[in-house]
Amino acid sequence: MSKIKPSKGAPYARILGVGGYRPTRVVPNEVILEKIDSSDEWIRSRSGIETRHWAGPEETVAAMSVEASGKALADAGIDASRIGAVVVSTVSHFAQTPAIATEIADRLGTDKAAAFDISAGCAGFGYGLTLAKGMIVEGSAEYVLVIGVERLSDLTDLEDRATAFLFGDGAGAVVVGPSQEPAIGPTVWGSEGDKSETIKQTVSWDRFRIGDVSELPLDSEGNVKFPAITQEGQAVFRWAVFEMAKVAQQALDAAGISPDDLDVFIPHQANVRIIDSMVKTLKLPEHVTVARDIRTTGNTSAASIPLAMERLLATGDAKSGDTALVIGFGAGLVYAATVVTLP
């Protein structure tokens, strides 16, 4: 018989507060068109994107995270000193170590909170939320801060017609804490590594070692390009539309609810056409509010779901206590979907 005492966590977990930060610079499609042969109409029709935010030199991954987290903590009414863990999902923190979460935890004033980064691309928020729920129910933390943050403008090839217009920067954060009733449903998550080539970094960092620059991509002026995100658009679109709708339905089933029970749908903000197709496939009723934050924010990967959630609540399009289906999907290919009660 085990001598380990049972954990004393909360019976359930819930999102208590949400915050977001969008960089001050707003970039319209016209700026993107300076480097690619396309049109504003084409970009809008293919993606739904009209503008996106790009971070300035001072709007670092850490700085944006601190701003978003401060708003989430204020929204939850929780002091940073009570945060037991900080989980940061990002693919655009360029230091291999230490984790940017440790700097964020310190700058926020946590009391030596556990802090670590995860790399799960556009599904990162769902992965972090699931980890936070587990920590709270298990008892290793009373409150957990989950952050999705990206500076994807640093990983965008502005000469790539297929991706130059897609990406934006920003940070979204939520405070997850104890609950006496279910407020974060079971997570349906997974990966399809056999499709990892459909979304990837163009060049690995080790190719930039001194003396190893052979066969590196060059820009129009003959300069070596910085690594960027590239994707096979049609393959990603088909996968997202057909496979992720199935995952979303599985999350509804796991939570024991039907589309009619939903108030809000917050998918990863990858593409308006993908969002609209998922709405149709899931047969969501007209009363369900659908997040389409991508129109003015672009694709912010791990930050897209909390940013969209924050905007819906701020505008009144969603309200506290609403039941929302959230699903993220992206590079890997990875995915995570769950049903939550909005803070």
XYZ file of C-alpha atoms in Angstrom:
343
model
C 0.000 0.000 0.000
C 1.278 3.460 -0.903
C 2.347 5.751 1.930
C 1.761 8.873 -0.161
C -0.993 11.088 1.186
C -3.800 12.034 -1.229
C -3.597 15.489 -2.759
C -5.806 18.253 -1.438
C -6.714 20.133 -4.564
C -9.949 21.813 -5.539
C -12.785 19.634 -6.865
C -12.803 21.591 -10.146
C -11.084 24.527 -11.876
C -12.329 27.549 -13.788
C -11.102 30.624 -15.643
C -11.367 33.552 -13.226
C -10.046 36.413 -15.334
C -8.761 37.232 -18.805
C -6.510 39.952 -20.201
C -5.004 40.866 -23.550
C -2.381 43.093 -25.084
C -2.242 44.179 -28.719
C 0.803 46.178 -29.917
C 0.216 49.830 -30.680
C 1.179 49.626 -34.352
C -1.733 48.680 -36.598
C -0.648 47.320 -39.981
C -3.176 47.406 -42.863
C -3.018 45.117 -45.866
C -1.547 47.936 -47.943
C 1.744 47.593 -46.053
C 1.878 43.874 -46.804
C 1.243 44.537 -50.493
C 4.496 46.500 -50.734
C 6.411 43.205 -50.867
C 4.026 40.731 -52.530
C 2.019 40.621 -55.748
C -1.518 40.505 -54.405
C -4.447 42.768 -53.514
C -6.404 43.875 -50.484
C -9.491 42.135 -51.876
C -7.578 38.850 -52.316
C -6.229 38.932 -48.751
C -9.653 39.703 -47.284
C -11.413 37.049 -49.344
C -8.829 34.353 -48.575
C -8.303 35.051 -44.868
C -10.715 37.715 -43.657
C -7.781 39.806 -42.414
C -8.024 43.574 -42.769
C -5.355 44.673 -40.287
C -2.941 43.143 -37.796
C -0.772 44.431 -34.947
C 3.040 44.331 -35.098
C 5.178 44.812 -32.030
C 7.765 47.564 -31.717
C 11.238 47.153 -30.191
C 9.974 47.659 -26.629
C 7.003 45.333 -27.053
C 8.930 42.168 -26.341
C 7.440 38.745 -25.644
C 7.988 39.362 -21.926
C 6.654 42.930 -21.971
C 3.454 41.988 -23.809
C 2.941 39.033 -21.471
C 3.303 41.201 -18.368
C 0.745 43.674 -19.720
C -1.800 40.973 -20.573
C -1.206 39.143 -17.293
C -1.677 42.289 -15.237
C -5.101 42.766 -16.813
C -6.029 39.116 -16.229
C -4.981 39.308 -12.574
C -7.002 42.513 -12.085
C -9.995 40.930 -13.816
C -9.759 37.909 -11.513
C -9.139 40.005 -8.390
C -6.075 37.897 -7.581
C -2.722 39.292 -6.417
C 0.300 38.016 -8.320
C 1.816 36.695 -5.092
C -0.909 34.030 -5.011
C -0.019 32.611 -8.433
C 1.522 29.176 -7.971
C 2.556 28.545 -11.578
C 3.098 30.526 -14.772
C 2.693 28.609 -18.038
C 3.711 30.410 -21.228
C 2.955 29.092 -24.704
C 5.084 30.688 -27.410
C 7.171 29.866 -30.466
C 8.720 33.328 -30.764
C 10.945 33.551 -27.662
C 14.340 33.152 -29.275
C 16.453 32.196 -26.249
C 16.712 28.432 -25.880
C 17.045 28.855 -22.119
C 15.970 30.059 -19.608
C 12.230 29.911 -20.161
C 10.673 33.345 -20.657
C 8.053 32.304 -18.071
C 10.637 32.728 -15.308
C 11.237 36.380 -16.229
C 7.506 37.031 -16.487
C 6.831 35.408 -13.103
C 9.492 37.615 -11.503
C 8.341 40.840 -13.173
C 4.755 40.221 -12.075
C 5.801 39.781 -8.463
C 4.866 36.148 -7.922
C 6.245 34.389 -4.848
C 8.699 32.022 -6.571
C 5.976 30.516 -8.749
C 6.769 27.492 -10.865
C 7.385 28.791 -14.373
C 7.909 27.091 -17.709
C 7.343 27.472 -21.448
C 5.537 25.089 -23.766
C 5.749 24.842 -27.552
C 2.445 23.717 -28.992
C 1.925 26.335 -31.679
C -1.638 27.499 -32.175
C -2.935 24.834 -29.781
C -0.690 26.143 -27.013
C -3.400 27.950 -25.059
C -5.485 24.770 -24.857
C -2.473 22.776 -23.751
C -1.647 25.343 -21.063
C -5.245 25.508 -19.856
C -5.315 21.729 -19.493
C -2.080 21.728 -17.493
C -3.414 24.499 -15.252
C -6.620 22.600 -14.566
C -4.599 19.536 -13.601
C -2.382 21.502 -11.205
C -5.358 23.033 -9.432
C -7.314 19.802 -9.080
C -4.172 17.899 -8.062
C -3.298 20.562 -5.500
C 0.156 21.697 -6.641
C -1.107 25.248 -7.230
C -4.145 27.209 -6.119
C -3.983 29.722 -8.971
C -2.240 29.349 -12.325
C -1.495 31.989 -14.934
C -1.714 30.735 -18.531
C -0.242 32.998 -21.211
C -0.268 32.735 -24.984
C 2.135 35.231 -26.547
C 3.708 35.707 -29.966
C 5.821 38.119 -31.989
C 5.156 36.357 -35.262
C 6.232 39.421 -37.231
C 9.754 38.231 -36.351
C 9.021 34.905 -38.072
C 7.218 36.228 -41.145
C 8.728 36.169 -44.631
C 7.286 39.358 -46.107
C 8.113 38.106 -49.623
C 6.135 34.880 -49.202
C 2.795 35.501 -50.912
C 1.188 32.556 -49.098
C 1.944 33.691 -45.539
C 3.102 37.330 -45.497
C -0.372 38.654 -44.710
C -1.333 36.092 -42.049
C 0.530 36.786 -38.857
C 0.205 39.304 -36.066
C 1.646 39.925 -32.605
C 0.068 40.033 -29.177
C -0.451 38.369 -25.812
C -3.458 36.896 -24.056
C -3.598 35.588 -20.504
C -6.043 33.914 -18.150
C -6.010 33.219 -14.427
C -7.223 29.717 -13.620
C -8.342 28.917 -10.078
C -10.464 26.619 -7.925
C -14.158 26.006 -8.547
C -16.927 24.168 -6.737
C -18.577 23.183 -10.012
C -17.283 22.002 -13.404
C -16.191 25.008 -15.491
C -13.448 23.558 -17.702
C -14.502 20.412 -19.519
C -12.384 17.423 -20.533
C -9.780 18.277 -23.146
C -9.724 16.481 -26.469
C -6.163 16.871 -27.683
C -3.576 15.129 -29.783
C -1.038 15.337 -32.582
C -0.546 14.133 -36.138
C 3.208 14.208 -36.575
C 3.008 12.605 -39.988
C 1.697 15.977 -41.207
C 4.403 18.071 -39.505
C 5.788 19.283 -42.833
C 2.594 21.213 -43.613
C 3.457 23.987 -41.123
C 7.086 24.464 -40.234
C 10.043 26.788 -39.799
C 11.842 27.329 -43.102
C 15.356 26.810 -41.723
C 16.520 25.313 -38.423
C 18.604 27.522 -36.139
C 21.669 25.252 -36.310
C 22.039 26.061 -40.017
C 23.211 29.501 -38.922
C 26.331 28.198 -37.214
C 29.481 29.946 -38.428
C 30.582 28.432 -41.709
C 27.289 26.646 -42.375
C 25.226 28.979 -44.531
C 25.101 26.820 -47.649
C 21.741 26.472 -49.347
C 20.073 28.990 -47.023
C 17.173 30.915 -48.576
C 17.944 34.389 -49.917
C 15.710 37.445 -50.204
C 15.215 39.512 -53.351
C 18.407 41.459 -52.596
C 20.540 38.366 -52.125
C 20.680 38.477 -48.339
C 20.261 35.349 -46.203
C 16.699 35.194 -44.894
C 15.943 34.854 -41.203
C 13.970 31.661 -40.402
C 10.253 32.101 -41.015
C 7.034 30.141 -40.753
C 5.860 28.470 -43.925
C 2.863 26.278 -44.634
C 1.073 24.261 -47.294
C -2.083 26.323 -47.301
C -4.514 23.962 -48.994
C -3.425 20.944 -46.942
C -3.771 22.904 -43.709
C -7.166 24.242 -44.762
C -8.536 20.784 -45.546
C -7.198 19.324 -42.309
C -8.575 22.172 -40.187
C -12.015 22.170 -41.800
C -12.659 18.440 -41.846
C -10.642 17.022 -38.960
C -10.924 19.839 -36.409
C -14.700 19.977 -36.692
C -14.651 16.344 -35.547
C -12.410 17.235 -32.601
C -14.704 20.122 -31.673
C -17.682 17.769 -31.673
C -15.757 15.319 -29.485
C -15.122 18.114 -26.980
C -18.848 18.899 -26.879
C -19.613 15.213 -26.345
C -16.997 14.930 -23.587
C -18.555 17.909 -21.794
C -22.002 16.362 -22.155
C -23.532 19.208 -24.122
C -24.892 19.789 -27.613
C -24.370 22.740 -29.985
C -27.710 24.111 -28.783
C -26.248 24.457 -25.276
C -23.418 26.693 -26.462
C -23.390 30.459 -26.123
C -19.997 31.175 -27.697
C -17.568 29.553 -30.140
C -13.926 30.673 -29.893
C -11.775 28.818 -32.419
C -8.137 29.563 -33.146
C -8.078 32.651 -35.333
C -6.357 31.100 -38.338
C -8.638 32.021 -41.211
C -12.226 33.278 -41.450
C -13.026 30.670 -44.117
C -11.916 27.901 -41.746
C -13.999 29.397 -38.942
C -17.096 29.719 -41.125
C -16.692 26.171 -42.430
C -16.422 24.784 -38.896
C -19.560 26.673 -37.868
C -21.401 25.104 -40.782
C -20.077 21.588 -40.173
C -20.897 21.739 -36.462
C -24.352 23.123 -37.307
C -24.070 25.803 -34.660
C -27.355 27.628 -33.983
C -27.664 31.297 -34.917
C -27.699 32.322 -31.253
C -24.076 31.174 -30.803
C -21.635 34.091 -30.859
C -18.621 33.275 -33.054
C -15.247 34.939 -32.525
C -13.798 36.463 -35.684
C -11.084 38.536 -34.070
C -8.730 37.624 -36.908
C -10.180 40.434 -39.019
C -8.287 43.100 -37.061
C -5.709 41.043 -35.154
C -4.428 38.491 -37.670
C -3.229 35.032 -36.727
C -1.436 35.323 -33.370
C -0.999 31.578 -32.834
C -1.009 30.754 -29.091
C -2.383 34.202 -28.228
C -5.382 34.074 -30.554
C -7.951 32.341 -28.307
C -7.407 34.405 -25.130
C -7.241 37.604 -27.193
C -10.524 36.735 -28.910
C -12.080 35.790 -25.563
C -11.000 39.071 -23.998
C -12.431 41.119 -26.877
C -15.801 39.321 -26.855
C -16.190 39.992 -23.138
C -15.008 43.609 -23.455
C -17.480 44.393 -26.256
C -20.373 42.612 -24.564
C -20.731 40.095 -27.382
C -20.141 37.456 -24.708
C -20.839 37.658 -20.997
C -19.660 36.145 -17.756
C -21.075 32.666 -17.237
C -21.516 31.921 -20.931
C -20.655 28.421 -22.109
C -17.932 28.516 -24.753
C -16.297 25.934 -26.988
C -12.609 26.710 -27.586
C -10.352 24.893 -30.030
C -6.776 25.503 -31.124
C -4.897 23.754 -33.910
C -1.658 24.249 -35.770
C 1.981 23.308 -36.316
C 2.847 19.775 -35.402
C 0.114 19.150 -36.333
C -1.389 19.530 -32.856
C -4.809 20.353 -31.518
C -6.727 20.888 -28.267
C -10.425 21.550 -27.673
C -12.526 21.973 -24.542
C -15.693 23.621 -23.255
C -15.323 26.367 -20.639
C -17.457 28.737 -18.616
C -16.385 32.297 -19.398
C -15.093 34.417 -16.480
